[in-house]
């Protein structure tokens, strides 16, 4: 085996030794790496499809759009609080993912540039979850947290299939 010296400037380490791969060995390693990455991507997409299908099944069989918009047994006060906190989180998320990098051209990490926004979003998200559960509890009872958790995971996994424009 052949070895070469690699110098790291920023890490405080002056030298490291790394094996210099031969052509055939490097090709085998690259093929294995690409197969592993492809298998991981396929497994992730399959899991996302399963979550989206299960979420769609739950939304359809619980008649969620009707319940959210027109069911008289829903506690509207709590549902309105959930909608307001969801809107606040959507605005803060848009600020972090769209405004800062593309409009303001800020390249600093979020936790350095605005350190209080992630804990704020967490608190607002918890208030949203609890008020949504409280508002929909009269309709589905004990199944409300499970129904909302499945729907939430389906919405998160749906983002796997949205093409990234940027």
Short mmCIF file of N, CA and C in Angstrom, two decimals, residues 3-149:
data_model
loop_
_atom_site.label_atom_id
_atom_site.label_comp_id
_atom_site.label_asym_id
_atom_site.label_seq_id
_atom_site.Cartn_x
_atom_site.Cartn_y
_atom_site.Cartn_z
N UNK A 3 1.13 5.40 0.86
CA UNK A 3 0.57 6.40 1.75
C UNK A 3 1.00 7.78 1.29
N UNK A 4 0.16 8.76 1.56
CA UNK A 4 0.53 10.13 1.26
C UNK A 4 0.23 11.01 2.46
N UNK A 5 0.91 12.13 2.55
CA UNK A 5 0.73 13.05 3.66
C UNK A 5 -0.29 14.10 3.27
N UNK A 6 -1.28 14.30 4.14
CA UNK A 6 -2.30 15.32 3.92
C UNK A 6 -2.15 16.34 5.03
N UNK A 7 -2.08 17.60 4.69
CA UNK A 7 -1.93 18.66 5.69
C UNK A 7 -3.27 19.34 5.91
N UNK A 8 -3.64 19.46 7.17
CA UNK A 8 -4.85 20.17 7.55
C UNK A 8 -4.43 21.48 8.19
N UNK A 9 -4.89 22.56 7.64
CA UNK A 9 -4.49 23.87 8.14
C UNK A 9 -5.35 24.34 9.30
N UNK A 10 -6.67 24.16 9.21
CA UNK A 10 -7.58 24.74 10.20
C UNK A 10 -7.82 23.85 11.41
N UNK A 11 -7.39 22.62 11.37
CA UNK A 11 -7.73 21.69 12.43
C UNK A 11 -6.64 21.60 13.51
N UNK A 12 -5.52 22.27 13.33
CA UNK A 12 -4.47 22.20 14.31
C UNK A 12 -3.61 20.96 14.18
N UNK A 13 -3.92 20.08 13.25
CA UNK A 13 -3.16 18.87 13.03
C UNK A 13 -2.22 19.14 11.86
N UNK A 14 -0.95 18.83 12.05
CA UNK A 14 -0.01 19.14 10.97
C UNK A 14 0.01 18.08 9.89
N UNK A 15 -0.07 16.79 10.25
CA UNK A 15 -0.01 15.76 9.23
C UNK A 15 -0.95 14.61 9.59
N UNK A 16 -1.43 13.98 8.59
CA UNK A 16 -2.20 12.75 8.72
C UNK A 16 -1.77 11.85 7.57
N UNK A 17 -1.86 10.56 7.80
CA UNK A 17 -1.55 9.61 6.75
C UNK A 17 -2.83 8.98 6.26
N UNK A 18 -2.96 8.87 4.97
CA UNK A 18 -4.15 8.31 4.37
C UNK A 18 -3.71 7.38 3.25
N UNK A 19 -4.39 6.26 3.14
CA UNK A 19 -4.06 5.28 2.12
C UNK A 19 -4.39 5.84 0.74
N UNK A 20 -3.46 5.70 -0.18
CA UNK A 20 -3.70 6.10 -1.56
C UNK A 20 -4.23 4.88 -2.30
N UNK A 21 -5.50 4.93 -2.72
CA UNK A 21 -6.09 3.74 -3.34
C UNK A 21 -5.56 3.53 -4.76
N UNK A 22 -5.49 2.27 -5.11
CA UNK A 22 -5.16 1.93 -6.49
C UNK A 22 -6.40 2.10 -7.33
N UNK A 23 -6.28 2.05 -8.63
CA UNK A 23 -7.42 2.28 -9.51
C UNK A 23 -8.54 1.29 -9.30
N UNK A 24 -8.23 -0.01 -9.21
CA UNK A 24 -9.26 -1.04 -9.06
C UNK A 24 -9.90 -0.97 -7.67
N UNK A 25 -9.08 -0.76 -6.67
CA UNK A 25 -9.59 -0.67 -5.30
C UNK A 25 -10.51 0.54 -5.13
N UNK A 26 -10.11 1.65 -5.71
CA UNK A 26 -10.92 2.86 -5.64
C UNK A 26 -12.24 2.68 -6.36
N UNK A 27 -12.21 2.02 -7.50
CA UNK A 27 -13.44 1.79 -8.26
C UNK A 27 -14.41 0.90 -7.48
N UNK A 28 -13.90 -0.14 -6.84
CA UNK A 28 -14.76 -1.02 -6.04
C UNK A 28 -15.39 -0.25 -4.87
N UNK A 29 -14.59 0.58 -4.23
CA UNK A 29 -15.08 1.36 -3.11
C UNK A 29 -16.15 2.34 -3.58
N UNK A 30 -15.94 2.98 -4.73
CA UNK A 30 -16.93 3.92 -5.26
C UNK A 30 -18.23 3.22 -5.63
N UNK A 31 -18.13 2.03 -6.21
CA UNK A 31 -19.33 1.28 -6.57
C UNK A 31 -20.12 0.91 -5.33
N UNK A 32 -19.42 0.43 -4.28
CA UNK A 32 -20.10 0.10 -3.03
C UNK A 32 -20.75 1.32 -2.41
N UNK A 33 -20.06 2.44 -2.46
CA UNK A 33 -20.60 3.68 -1.88
C UNK A 33 -21.85 4.14 -2.64
N UNK A 34 -21.80 4.08 -3.98
CA UNK A 34 -22.97 4.49 -4.77
C UNK A 34 -24.16 3.56 -4.53
N UNK A 35 -23.90 2.25 -4.41
CA UNK A 35 -24.99 1.30 -4.12
C UNK A 35 -25.62 1.58 -2.76
N UNK A 36 -24.78 1.84 -1.77
CA UNK A 36 -25.30 2.13 -0.43
C UNK A 36 -26.13 3.41 -0.44
N UNK A 37 -25.66 4.44 -1.14
CA UNK A 37 -26.42 5.69 -1.22
C UNK A 37 -27.74 5.50 -1.96
N UNK A 38 -27.71 4.72 -3.05
CA UNK A 38 -28.95 4.46 -3.79
C UNK A 38 -29.94 3.66 -2.95
N UNK A 39 -29.45 2.67 -2.21
CA UNK A 39 -30.34 1.87 -1.36
C UNK A 39 -30.94 2.73 -0.25
N UNK A 40 -30.14 3.62 0.32
CA UNK A 40 -30.66 4.51 1.36
C UNK A 40 -31.70 5.47 0.81
N UNK A 41 -31.47 6.01 -0.38
CA UNK A 41 -32.43 6.91 -1.01
C UNK A 41 -33.74 6.20 -1.31
N UNK A 42 -33.65 5.00 -1.85
CA UNK A 42 -34.86 4.22 -2.16
C UNK A 42 -35.64 3.89 -0.89
N UNK A 43 -34.92 3.49 0.17
CA UNK A 43 -35.60 3.16 1.44
C UNK A 43 -36.29 4.40 2.01
N UNK A 44 -35.64 5.55 1.92
CA UNK A 44 -36.24 6.79 2.43
C UNK A 44 -37.49 7.15 1.64
N UNK A 45 -37.43 7.04 0.33
CA UNK A 45 -38.60 7.36 -0.50
C UNK A 45 -39.75 6.39 -0.24
N UNK A 46 -39.44 5.11 -0.04
CA UNK A 46 -40.50 4.13 0.25
C UNK A 46 -41.18 4.46 1.58
N UNK A 47 -40.38 4.81 2.59
CA UNK A 47 -40.96 5.19 3.87
C UNK A 47 -41.82 6.44 3.74
N UNK A 48 -41.36 7.39 2.95
CA UNK A 48 -42.14 8.61 2.74
C UNK A 48 -43.46 8.30 2.05
N UNK A 49 -43.44 7.43 1.05
CA UNK A 49 -44.67 7.06 0.35
C UNK A 49 -45.64 6.37 1.32
N UNK A 50 -45.13 5.50 2.16
CA UNK A 50 -46.00 4.81 3.12
C UNK A 50 -46.65 5.81 4.07
N UNK A 51 -45.87 6.76 4.60
CA UNK A 51 -46.44 7.76 5.49
C UNK A 51 -47.50 8.60 4.79
N UNK A 52 -47.24 9.00 3.55
CA UNK A 52 -48.20 9.83 2.82
C UNK A 52 -49.48 9.04 2.54
N UNK A 53 -49.36 7.78 2.17
CA UNK A 53 -50.55 6.96 1.91
C UNK A 53 -51.36 6.75 3.19
N UNK A 54 -50.67 6.44 4.29
CA UNK A 54 -51.38 6.24 5.56
C UNK A 54 -52.03 7.56 6.01
N UNK A 55 -51.33 8.67 5.85
CA UNK A 55 -51.91 9.96 6.20
C UNK A 55 -53.12 10.30 5.35
N UNK A 56 -53.04 10.03 4.06
CA UNK A 56 -54.21 10.26 3.19
C UNK A 56 -55.38 9.38 3.59
N UNK A 57 -55.10 8.13 3.94
CA UNK A 57 -56.14 7.21 4.39
C UNK A 57 -56.82 7.75 5.65
N UNK A 58 -56.02 8.23 6.60
CA UNK A 58 -56.56 8.76 7.85
C UNK A 58 -57.39 10.02 7.59
N UNK A 59 -56.87 10.92 6.77
CA UNK A 59 -57.60 12.17 6.48
C UNK A 59 -58.93 11.85 5.79
N UNK A 60 -58.91 10.89 4.87
CA UNK A 60 -60.13 10.55 4.14
C UNK A 60 -61.16 9.90 5.07
N UNK A 61 -60.73 8.95 5.87
CA UNK A 61 -61.69 8.21 6.70
C UNK A 61 -62.12 8.94 7.96
N UNK A 62 -61.39 9.95 8.36
CA UNK A 62 -61.85 10.77 9.49
C UNK A 62 -62.63 11.98 9.01
N UNK A 63 -62.69 12.18 7.72
CA UNK A 63 -63.39 13.31 7.12
C UNK A 63 -62.86 14.63 7.69
N UNK A 64 -61.53 14.73 7.73
CA UNK A 64 -60.87 15.85 8.39
C UNK A 64 -61.23 17.23 7.83
N UNK A 65 -61.31 17.44 6.51
CA UNK A 65 -61.68 18.78 6.04
C UNK A 65 -63.04 19.25 6.56
N UNK A 66 -64.03 18.36 6.56
CA UNK A 66 -65.34 18.72 7.08
C UNK A 66 -65.27 19.03 8.57
N UNK A 67 -64.54 18.18 9.30
CA UNK A 67 -64.44 18.36 10.75
C UNK A 67 -63.78 19.70 11.07
N UNK A 68 -62.71 20.03 10.38
CA UNK A 68 -61.99 21.27 10.67
C UNK A 68 -62.81 22.50 10.30
N UNK A 69 -63.59 22.42 9.24
CA UNK A 69 -64.29 23.60 8.75
C UNK A 69 -65.72 23.74 9.26
N UNK A 70 -66.45 22.63 9.48
CA UNK A 70 -67.88 22.76 9.73
C UNK A 70 -68.43 21.99 10.91
N UNK A 71 -67.71 21.07 11.49
CA UNK A 71 -68.26 20.23 12.56
C UNK A 71 -68.62 21.09 13.78
N UNK A 72 -69.86 20.99 14.26
CA UNK A 72 -70.28 21.83 15.39
C UNK A 72 -69.69 21.40 16.74
N UNK A 73 -69.19 20.19 16.85
CA UNK A 73 -68.66 19.74 18.14
C UNK A 73 -67.21 20.17 18.39
N UNK A 74 -66.57 20.77 17.41
CA UNK A 74 -65.20 21.25 17.57
C UNK A 74 -65.19 22.49 18.45
N UNK A 75 -64.22 22.58 19.34
CA UNK A 75 -64.04 23.79 20.15
C UNK A 75 -63.33 24.82 19.28
N UNK A 76 -64.07 25.77 18.77
CA UNK A 76 -63.53 26.75 17.82
C UNK A 76 -62.47 27.65 18.45
N UNK A 77 -62.61 27.97 19.73
CA UNK A 77 -61.62 28.84 20.37
C UNK A 77 -60.23 28.20 20.29
N UNK A 78 -60.15 26.92 20.65
CA UNK A 78 -58.85 26.23 20.63
C UNK A 78 -58.37 26.00 19.21
N UNK A 79 -59.28 25.75 18.32
CA UNK A 79 -58.89 25.56 16.92
C UNK A 79 -58.36 26.86 16.32
N UNK A 80 -58.95 27.99 16.70
CA UNK A 80 -58.45 29.29 16.23
C UNK A 80 -57.07 29.61 16.80
N UNK A 81 -56.84 29.24 18.06
CA UNK A 81 -55.50 29.43 18.64
C UNK A 81 -54.48 28.57 17.88
N UNK A 82 -54.87 27.34 17.55
CA UNK A 82 -53.99 26.46 16.79
C UNK A 82 -53.69 27.05 15.41
N UNK A 83 -54.70 27.60 14.77
CA UNK A 83 -54.49 28.21 13.44
C UNK A 83 -53.57 29.43 13.53
N UNK A 84 -53.75 30.24 14.57
CA UNK A 84 -52.89 31.42 14.73
C UNK A 84 -51.45 31.03 15.02
N UNK A 85 -51.24 30.05 15.88
CA UNK A 85 -49.87 29.64 16.19
C UNK A 85 -49.22 28.94 15.00
N UNK A 86 -50.01 28.22 14.21
CA UNK A 86 -49.48 27.62 12.99
C UNK A 86 -49.04 28.70 12.00
N UNK A 87 -49.83 29.76 11.90
CA UNK A 87 -49.47 30.87 11.01
C UNK A 87 -48.19 31.56 11.49
N UNK A 88 -48.05 31.73 12.81
CA UNK A 88 -46.83 32.34 13.35
C UNK A 88 -45.62 31.48 13.01
N UNK A 89 -45.73 30.17 13.18
CA UNK A 89 -44.62 29.28 12.84
C UNK A 89 -44.32 29.30 11.35
N UNK A 90 -45.34 29.39 10.53
CA UNK A 90 -45.12 29.45 9.08
C UNK A 90 -44.37 30.72 8.68
N UNK A 91 -44.72 31.83 9.31
CA UNK A 91 -44.03 33.09 9.03
C UNK A 91 -42.57 33.01 9.49
N UNK A 92 -42.33 32.48 10.69
CA UNK A 92 -40.96 32.36 11.18
C UNK A 92 -40.13 31.40 10.33
N UNK A 93 -40.74 30.32 9.90
CA UNK A 93 -40.04 29.36 9.02
C UNK A 93 -39.71 30.01 7.68
N UNK A 94 -40.63 30.77 7.13
CA UNK A 94 -40.37 31.48 5.88
C UNK A 94 -39.26 32.51 6.04
N UNK A 95 -39.24 33.15 7.18
CA UNK A 95 -38.17 34.11 7.47
C UNK A 95 -36.81 33.41 7.46
N UNK A 96 -36.73 32.25 8.11
CA UNK A 96 -35.45 31.54 8.19
C UNK A 96 -35.02 30.93 6.86
N UNK A 97 -35.96 30.37 6.13
CA UNK A 97 -35.59 29.62 4.93
C UNK A 97 -35.62 30.43 3.64
N UNK A 98 -36.37 31.51 3.61
CA UNK A 98 -36.47 32.29 2.38
C UNK A 98 -35.88 33.70 2.51
N UNK A 99 -36.31 34.42 3.55
CA UNK A 99 -35.90 35.82 3.67
C UNK A 99 -34.41 35.96 3.94
N UNK A 100 -33.93 35.27 4.97
CA UNK A 100 -32.51 35.43 5.33
C UNK A 100 -31.55 35.03 4.21
N UNK A 101 -31.68 33.84 3.62
CA UNK A 101 -30.67 33.48 2.61
C UNK A 101 -30.85 34.14 1.24
N UNK A 102 -32.09 34.41 0.82
CA UNK A 102 -32.29 34.86 -0.56
C UNK A 102 -32.56 36.35 -0.69
N UNK A 103 -33.15 36.98 0.30
CA UNK A 103 -33.43 38.41 0.22
C UNK A 103 -32.37 39.22 0.96
N UNK A 104 -32.13 38.85 2.23
CA UNK A 104 -31.16 39.59 3.03
C UNK A 104 -29.73 39.14 2.78
N UNK A 105 -29.56 37.99 2.10
CA UNK A 105 -28.23 37.44 1.78
C UNK A 105 -27.37 37.24 3.03
N UNK A 106 -27.98 36.70 4.07
CA UNK A 106 -27.27 36.40 5.31
C UNK A 106 -26.76 34.96 5.21
N UNK A 107 -25.45 34.79 5.35
CA UNK A 107 -24.85 33.46 5.24
C UNK A 107 -24.53 32.83 6.60
N UNK A 108 -24.78 33.56 7.67
CA UNK A 108 -24.49 33.06 9.01
C UNK A 108 -25.56 32.04 9.40
N UNK A 109 -25.18 31.06 10.21
CA UNK A 109 -26.14 30.06 10.66
C UNK A 109 -27.25 30.71 11.48
N UNK A 110 -28.43 30.06 11.50
CA UNK A 110 -29.59 30.60 12.20
C UNK A 110 -29.31 30.80 13.68
N UNK A 111 -28.69 29.80 14.31
CA UNK A 111 -28.51 29.88 15.76
C UNK A 111 -27.51 30.96 16.17
N UNK A 112 -26.76 31.49 15.24
CA UNK A 112 -25.85 32.58 15.54
C UNK A 112 -26.50 33.92 15.21
N UNK A 113 -27.15 34.01 14.05
CA UNK A 113 -27.74 35.28 13.61
C UNK A 113 -28.97 35.66 14.44
N UNK A 114 -29.83 34.68 14.69
CA UNK A 114 -31.02 34.94 15.50
C UNK A 114 -31.22 33.75 16.44
N UNK A 115 -30.53 33.76 17.58
CA UNK A 115 -30.50 32.57 18.46
C UNK A 115 -31.82 32.26 19.17
N UNK A 116 -32.74 33.19 19.26
CA UNK A 116 -33.98 32.94 20.00
C UNK A 116 -35.12 32.42 19.14
N UNK A 117 -34.91 32.35 17.84
CA UNK A 117 -36.04 32.01 16.97
C UNK A 117 -36.40 30.52 17.02
N UNK A 118 -35.43 29.63 17.14
CA UNK A 118 -35.74 28.20 17.21
C UNK A 118 -36.46 27.84 18.52
N UNK A 119 -35.99 28.31 19.69
CA UNK A 119 -36.80 28.05 20.90
C UNK A 119 -38.19 28.67 20.84
N UNK A 120 -38.31 29.82 20.21
CA UNK A 120 -39.62 30.45 20.05
C UNK A 120 -40.52 29.59 19.17
N UNK A 121 -39.98 29.11 18.06
CA UNK A 121 -40.77 28.25 17.18
C UNK A 121 -41.16 26.96 17.88
N UNK A 122 -40.29 26.42 18.72
CA UNK A 122 -40.61 25.21 19.47
C UNK A 122 -41.77 25.45 20.43
N UNK A 123 -41.70 26.54 21.17
CA UNK A 123 -42.78 26.86 22.11
C UNK A 123 -44.10 27.10 21.38
N UNK A 124 -44.05 27.84 20.29
CA UNK A 124 -45.27 28.12 19.52
C UNK A 124 -45.81 26.82 18.92
N UNK A 125 -44.92 25.93 18.46
CA UNK A 125 -45.36 24.64 17.92
C UNK A 125 -46.03 23.77 18.97
N UNK A 126 -45.50 23.78 20.19
CA UNK A 126 -46.14 23.01 21.27
C UNK A 126 -47.51 23.57 21.62
N UNK A 127 -47.61 24.89 21.65
CA UNK A 127 -48.92 25.52 21.91
C UNK A 127 -49.89 25.14 20.80
N UNK A 128 -49.41 25.14 19.57
CA UNK A 128 -50.25 24.75 18.43
C UNK A 128 -50.74 23.31 18.58
N UNK A 129 -49.82 22.40 18.90
CA UNK A 129 -50.19 20.99 19.03
C UNK A 129 -51.21 20.78 20.14
N UNK A 130 -50.96 21.34 21.31
CA UNK A 130 -51.88 21.14 22.44
C UNK A 130 -53.24 21.78 22.18
N UNK A 131 -53.26 22.96 21.57
CA UNK A 131 -54.56 23.59 21.31
C UNK A 131 -55.32 22.86 20.20
N UNK A 132 -54.59 22.30 19.23
CA UNK A 132 -55.25 21.52 18.19
C UNK A 132 -55.85 20.24 18.77
N UNK A 133 -55.11 19.59 19.64
CA UNK A 133 -55.64 18.39 20.30
C UNK A 133 -56.86 18.75 21.15
N UNK A 134 -56.76 19.84 21.89
CA UNK A 134 -57.88 20.28 22.74
C UNK A 134 -59.11 20.65 21.90
N UNK A 135 -58.87 21.30 20.78
CA UNK A 135 -59.99 21.72 19.94
C UNK A 135 -60.70 20.57 19.25
N UNK A 136 -59.94 19.52 18.90
CA UNK A 136 -60.54 18.39 18.18
C UNK A 136 -60.90 17.22 19.08
N UNK A 137 -60.60 17.30 20.37
CA UNK A 137 -60.88 16.20 21.30
C UNK A 137 -62.36 15.80 21.32
N UNK A 138 -63.31 16.72 21.26
CA UNK A 138 -64.73 16.29 21.28
C UNK A 138 -65.12 15.45 20.07
N UNK A 139 -64.38 15.55 18.98
CA UNK A 139 -64.75 14.81 17.77
C UNK A 139 -64.20 13.39 17.82
N UNK A 140 -62.89 13.22 18.08
CA UNK A 140 -62.27 11.91 17.99
C UNK A 140 -61.84 11.34 19.33
N UNK A 141 -61.92 12.11 20.38
CA UNK A 141 -61.60 11.61 21.71
C UNK A 141 -60.15 11.20 21.86
N UNK A 142 -59.95 10.00 22.41
CA UNK A 142 -58.61 9.51 22.71
C UNK A 142 -57.76 9.29 21.45
N UNK A 143 -58.39 9.14 20.32
CA UNK A 143 -57.64 8.94 19.06
C UNK A 143 -57.11 10.25 18.47
N UNK A 144 -57.49 11.38 19.03
CA UNK A 144 -57.08 12.67 18.47
C UNK A 144 -55.57 12.83 18.37
N UNK A 145 -54.78 12.54 19.42
CA UNK A 145 -53.32 12.69 19.25
C UNK A 145 -52.74 11.76 18.19
N UNK A 146 -53.26 10.53 18.10
CA UNK A 146 -52.77 9.59 17.10
C UNK A 146 -53.11 10.06 15.69
N UNK A 147 -54.34 10.51 15.48
CA UNK A 147 -54.77 11.00 14.17
C UNK A 147 -53.93 12.21 13.75
N UNK A 148 -53.71 13.13 14.67
CA UNK A 148 -52.93 14.33 14.35
C UNK A 148 -51.46 14.00 14.13
N UNK A 149 -50.91 13.04 14.88
CA UNK A 149 -49.52 12.65 14.69
C UNK A 149 -49.31 12.01 13.32
#
